[in-house]
CSV table of C-alpha atoms in Angstrom, one decimal:
chain,number,residue,atom,x,y,z
A,1,MET,CA,-11.2,5.9,6.8
A,2,ALA,CA,-9.6,8.9,5.1
A,3,GLU,CA,-7.5,8.1,2.0
A,4,LEU,CA,-3.8,8.4,2.7
A,5,ILE,CA,-1.7,10.6,0.4
A,6,TYR,CA,2.1,11.1,0.4
A,7,ILE,CA,3.6,14.3,-0.8
A,8,ILE,CA,7.3,14.2,-1.8
A,9,GLU,CA,8.5,17.8,-2.4
A,10,ASP,CA,11.8,19.4,-1.3
A,11,ASP,CA,10.4,23.0,-1.3
A,12,GLU,CA,9.2,23.5,2.3
A,13,ASN,CA,6.7,26.2,1.4
A,14,ILE,CA,5.1,24.1,-1.4
A,15,ARG,CA,5.2,21.0,0.7
A,16,GLU,CA,3.4,22.6,3.6
A,17,LEU,CA,0.9,24.3,1.4
A,18,VAL,CA,-0.1,21.1,-0.3
A,19,ARG,CA,-0.2,19.2,3.0
A,20,VAL,CA,-2.5,21.7,4.7
A,21,SER,CA,-4.7,22.2,1.7
A,22,LEU,CA,-5.3,18.4,1.1
A,23,SER,CA,-5.8,17.9,4.8
A,24,SER,CA,-8.6,20.5,4.7
A,25,PHE,CA,-10.3,18.3,2.0
A,26,GLY,CA,-10.4,15.4,4.3
A,27,TYR,CA,-7.3,13.4,3.2
A,28,GLU,CA,-4.8,11.9,5.5
A,29,VAL,CA,-1.5,13.5,4.3
A,30,LYS,CA,2.1,12.8,5.1
A,31,ALA,CA,4.8,15.0,3.5
A,32,PHE,CA,8.5,14.2,2.9
A,33,GLU,CA,11.4,16.2,1.7
A,34,THR,CA,13.3,13.5,-0.3
A,35,ALA,CA,12.4,10.6,-2.5
A,36,GLU,CA,14.4,8.3,-0.1
A,37,GLU,CA,12.1,9.3,2.8
A,38,GLY,CA,9.0,8.8,0.6
A,39,LEU,CA,10.1,5.4,-0.6
A,40,GLU,CA,10.8,4.3,2.9
A,41,ALA,CA,7.4,5.4,4.0
A,42,VAL,CA,5.7,3.5,1.1
A,43,SER,CA,7.6,0.4,2.2
A,44,ARG,CA,6.0,0.7,5.7
A,45,ALA,CA,2.5,1.7,4.7
A,46,LEU,CA,1.0,1.8,1.2
A,47,PRO,CA,-0.8,5.1,0.5
A,48,SER,CA,-3.8,5.6,-1.7
A,49,LEU,CA,-1.9,8.0,-3.9
A,50,ALA,CA,1.6,9.7,-4.1
A,51,VAL,CA,2.6,13.1,-5.4
A,52,PHE,CA,6.3,13.3,-6.5
A,53,ASP,CA,8.2,16.4,-7.4
A,54,LEU,CA,10.5,15.9,-10.4
A,55,MET,CA,13.6,17.7,-9.1
A,56,LEU,CA,14.6,16.3,-5.7
A,57,PRO,CA,17.9,16.0,-3.8
A,58,GLY,CA,19.3,12.6,-4.1
A,59,ILE,CA,17.0,10.3,-6.1
A,60,ASP,CA,14.8,12.4,-8.4
A,61,GLY,CA,11.1,11.9,-8.9
A,62,ILE,CA,11.4,9.9,-12.1
A,63,ALA,CA,13.9,7.5,-10.7
A,64,ALA,CA,11.7,7.1,-7.6
A,65,ILE,CA,8.6,6.4,-9.7
A,66,LYS,CA,10.6,3.7,-11.7
A,67,LYS,CA,11.5,2.0,-8.5
A,68,LEU,CA,7.9,1.9,-7.4
A,69,ARG,CA,6.7,0.5,-10.8
A,70,GLU,CA,9.3,-2.3,-10.5
A,71,GLU,CA,7.7,-3.7,-7.3
A,72,PRO,CA,4.4,-5.8,-7.6
A,73,ARG,CA,3.1,-4.2,-4.4
A,74,THR,CA,3.4,-0.6,-5.8
A,75,GLN,CA,3.2,-1.1,-9.5
A,76,ASP,CA,-0.4,0.2,-9.6
A,77,LEU,CA,0.0,3.0,-7.0
A,78,PRO,CA,-1.6,6.1,-8.4
A,79,ILE,CA,1.2,8.8,-8.9
A,80,ILE,CA,1.1,12.4,-9.9
A,81,LEU,CA,4.3,14.1,-10.9
A,82,LEU,CA,5.0,17.8,-10.2
A,83,THR,CA,7.5,19.5,-12.5
A,84,ALA,CA,8.8,23.0,-13.0
A,85,LYS,CA,9.8,22.0,-16.5
A,86,ASP,CA,7.1,22.5,-19.0
A,87,SER,CA,8.8,21.0,-22.1
A,88,GLU,CA,7.0,18.2,-23.9
A,89,ILE,CA,9.9,15.8,-23.5
A,90,ASP,CA,10.0,16.3,-19.7
A,91,LYS,CA,6.3,15.4,-19.5
A,92,VAL,CA,6.8,12.4,-21.8
A,93,ASN,CA,9.7,11.2,-19.7
A,94,GLY,CA,7.6,11.4,-16.5
A,95,LEU,CA,4.6,9.5,-18.1
A,96,ASP,CA,6.9,6.9,-19.5
A,97,ALA,CA,8.5,6.4,-16.1
A,98,GLY,CA,5.1,5.4,-14.8
A,99,ALA,CA,3.4,8.6,-13.6
A,100,ASP,CA,-0.3,8.6,-14.1
A,101,ASP,CA,-0.6,12.3,-14.4
A,102,TYR,CA,1.5,15.5,-14.1
A,103,MET,CA,1.2,19.1,-13.2
A,104,THR,CA,3.5,22.0,-14.1
A,105,LYS,CA,4.6,24.5,-11.5
A,106,PRO,CA,3.2,26.9,-10.5
A,107,PHE,CA,-0.1,25.1,-10.1
A,108,GLY,CA,-3.4,25.7,-8.4
A,109,ILE,CA,-4.4,23.7,-5.3
A,110,LEU,CA,-8.0,23.3,-6.5
A,111,GLU,CA,-6.8,21.8,-9.8
A,112,LEU,CA,-4.4,19.5,-8.0
A,113,THR,CA,-7.1,18.3,-5.7
A,114,ALA,CA,-9.4,17.8,-8.7
A,115,ARG,CA,-6.8,15.7,-10.4
A,116,ILE,CA,-6.3,13.6,-7.2
A,117,ARG,CA,-10.0,13.0,-7.0
A,118,SER,CA,-10.2,12.0,-10.6
A,119,LEU,CA,-7.2,9.6,-10.4
A,120,LEU,CA,-8.6,8.0,-7.2
A,121,ARG,CA,-11.9,7.5,-8.9
A,122,ARG,CA,-10.3,5.8,-11.9
A,123,THR,CA,-8.3,3.6,-9.6
A,124,ALA,CA,-11.4,2.6,-7.7
A,125,ARG,CA,-13.2,1.7,-10.9
A,126,SER,CA,-10.2,-0.4,-12.0
A,127,ALA,CA,-10.1,-2.2,-8.6
A,128,VAL,CA,-13.8,-3.2,-9.1
A,129,LYS,CA,-12.9,-4.9,-12.3
A,130,ALA,CA,-10.1,-6.9,-10.8
A,131,ASP,CA,-10.6,-10.6,-10.0
A,132,PRO,CA,-12.3,-10.7,-6.6
A,133,VAL,CA,-10.9,-14.2,-5.8
A,134,LEU,CA,-7.5,-14.7,-4.2
A,135,SER,CA,-6.2,-18.3,-4.2
A,136,GLN,CA,-2.9,-19.4,-2.7
A,137,ASN,CA,-1.7,-22.6,-1.1
A,138,GLY,CA,-5.2,-24.2,-0.9
A,139,ILE,CA,-6.7,-21.0,0.7
A,140,VAL,CA,-9.4,-19.3,-1.4
A,141,VAL,CA,-10.7,-15.8,-0.4
A,142,ASN,CA,-13.6,-14.2,-2.3
A,143,THR,CA,-13.3,-10.5,-1.6
A,144,GLU,CA,-16.9,-9.8,-2.9
A,145,THR,CA,-18.8,-12.5,-0.9
A,146,ARG,CA,-16.2,-12.4,2.0
A,147,GLU,CA,-16.1,-16.2,1.9
A,148,VAL,CA,-13.0,-18.1,2.9
A,149,SER,CA,-12.3,-21.7,2.3
A,150,ARG,CA,-9.4,-24.1,2.9
A,151,ASP,CA,-9.2,-27.1,0.6
A,152,GLY,CA,-12.8,-26.5,-0.3
A,153,GLU,CA,-14.1,-26.3,3.3
A,154,LEU,CA,-15.6,-23.0,4.4
A,155,ILE,CA,-14.0,-21.1,7.3
A,156,GLU,CA,-15.8,-18.5,9.4
A,157,LEU,CA,-13.6,-15.5,10.0
A,158,THR,CA,-14.3,-12.2,11.9
A,159,LEU,CA,-14.0,-8.9,9.9
A,160,LYS,CA,-10.5,-8.2,11.2
A,161,GLU,CA,-9.3,-11.7,10.6
A,162,PHE,CA,-10.7,-11.6,7.0
A,163,GLU,CA,-9.0,-8.2,6.3
A,164,LEU,CA,-5.7,-9.5,7.7
A,165,LEU,CA,-5.8,-12.6,5.5
A,166,LYS,CA,-6.8,-10.6,2.5
A,167,ILE,CA,-3.9,-8.2,2.8
A,168,LEU,CA,-1.4,-11.0,3.4
A,169,MET,CA,-2.7,-13.0,0.4
A,170,GLN,CA,-2.5,-9.8,-1.8
A,171,ASN,CA,1.2,-9.7,-1.0
A,172,PRO,CA,2.2,-13.4,-1.4
A,173,ASN,CA,5.7,-14.3,-0.1
A,174,LYS,CA,6.3,-10.7,0.8
A,175,VAL,CA,6.7,-9.5,4.4
A,176,VAL,CA,3.9,-7.1,5.4
A,177,GLU,CA,5.1,-5.0,8.3
A,178,ARG,CA,3.2,-4.9,11.6
A,179,ASP,CA,2.7,-1.1,11.4
A,180,GLU,CA,1.2,-1.4,7.9
A,181,LEU,CA,-1.2,-4.2,9.0
A,182,LEU,CA,-2.3,-2.1,12.0
A,183,ASN,CA,-2.8,0.9,9.8
A,184,LEU,CA,-4.7,-0.9,7.0
A,185,VAL,CA,-6.9,-3.0,9.3
A,186,TRP,CA,-7.4,-0.8,12.4
A,187,GLY,CA,-6.8,2.7,10.9
A,188,TYR,CA,-4.1,5.2,10.6
A,189,ASN,CA,-5.0,6.8,14.0
A,190,TYR,CA,-5.0,3.5,15.9
A,191,VAL,CA,-3.4,3.9,19.3
A,192,GLY,CA,-4.1,0.6,20.9
A,193,GLU,CA,-1.7,-2.2,21.9
A,194,THR,CA,0.1,-3.9,19.1
A,195,ARG,CA,-0.7,-7.2,20.9
A,196,THR,CA,-4.1,-6.9,19.3
A,197,LEU,CA,-2.5,-7.8,15.9
A,198,ASP,CA,-0.8,-10.8,17.4
A,199,MET,CA,-4.0,-12.0,19.0
A,200,HIS,CA,-5.9,-11.8,15.7
A,201,ILE,CA,-3.1,-13.5,13.8
A,202,ARG,CA,-3.2,-16.3,16.4
A,203,THR,CA,-6.9,-16.9,16.0
A,204,LEU,CA,-6.6,-16.6,12.3
A,205,ARG,CA,-3.9,-19.3,12.3
A,206,GLN,CA,-6.1,-21.6,14.5
A,207,LYS,CA,-9.0,-21.3,12.1
A,208,LEU,CA,-6.8,-22.0,9.1
A,209,GLY,CA,-5.3,-25.0,10.9
A,210,ASP,CA,-1.9,-23.5,10.8
A,211,ASP,CA,1.1,-24.1,13.1
A,212,ALA,CA,2.9,-21.1,14.4
A,213,GLU,CA,6.2,-23.1,14.9
A,214,ASN,CA,6.1,-24.7,11.4
A,215,PRO,CA,3.6,-22.6,9.5
A,216,LYS,CA,2.1,-23.7,6.2
A,217,TYR,CA,0.4,-20.4,5.6
A,218,ILE,CA,1.3,-17.4,7.8
A,219,LYS,CA,5.0,-17.0,8.6
A,220,THR,CA,6.2,-14.7,11.4
A,221,VAL,CA,9.2,-12.6,10.5
A,222,ARG,CA,10.3,-11.6,14.0
A,223,GLY,CA,10.5,-7.9,14.7
A,224,VAL,CA,9.2,-7.1,11.3
A,225,GLY,CA,5.8,-8.5,10.4
A,226,TYR,CA,4.1,-11.5,8.7
A,227,ARG,CA,4.3,-13.2,5.3
A,228,PHE,CA,1.8,-15.5,3.5
A,229,ARG,CA,3.5,-18.6,2.2
A,230,THR,CA,2.6,-20.0,-1.2
A,231,ASN,CA,5.1,-22.9,-1.5
A,232,SER,CA,5.8,-21.6,-5.0
A,233,PRO,CA,9.4,-21.2,-6.3
A,234,SER,CA,9.3,-17.5,-5.1
A,235,ASP,CA,8.6,-18.7,-1.5
A,236,PRO,CA,12.0,-18.4,0.4
A,237,GLU,CA,11.2,-21.5,2.5
A,238,ALA,CA,10.2,-23.5,-0.6
A,239,ALA,CA,13.4,-22.4,-2.4
A,240,LYS,CA,15.5,-23.8,0.5
A,241,ALA,CA,13.7,-27.2,0.3
């Protein structure tokens, strides 16, 4: 599956040049004119990397990056900042806001692509070092061995069921939208029926011993998506109890 990259740039010529160029290198690229559009897209589907222009109408690049760094789901998203300002303080402000790298306009496409590849490689290496075990509410998922257990008892899951459970547990107590689950598990070019997702969630619940009407693990947020419950203080249902 091609890595997804978001480009947030208000200059149409630059935006289109970067989009076409990165697409030619095999990336899946989506381009947006404003930070608001880019942030909305990130909320629906998490990209592999985002490229933000500094000067944008409405929310500027630095403010947008700060918003992303405040959210656990996007705090580690690789981000490159594009800036027409070449003063040291502007670069420092961008890096302090949370950008992983920056480039000063005018820039070369080959250099931008090389920086993207480098940042994606660093991110991949960091991910390998992360704890491979997810544990929430009695469910344990080992992402390396692909073993799943409930209260110590092994559960056999299909590949898609495993991927769905992993994504939901990586975002505990947060709603993961249907479109994002379809994109992440079935691919960004998936054109099949969305009922496929519901069917896999149903069988996943059955194997976990979950109840759709009164779920202990996977909560349906109607019209939006699904959320993995932890029964921790941050769980909305637990907080009401």
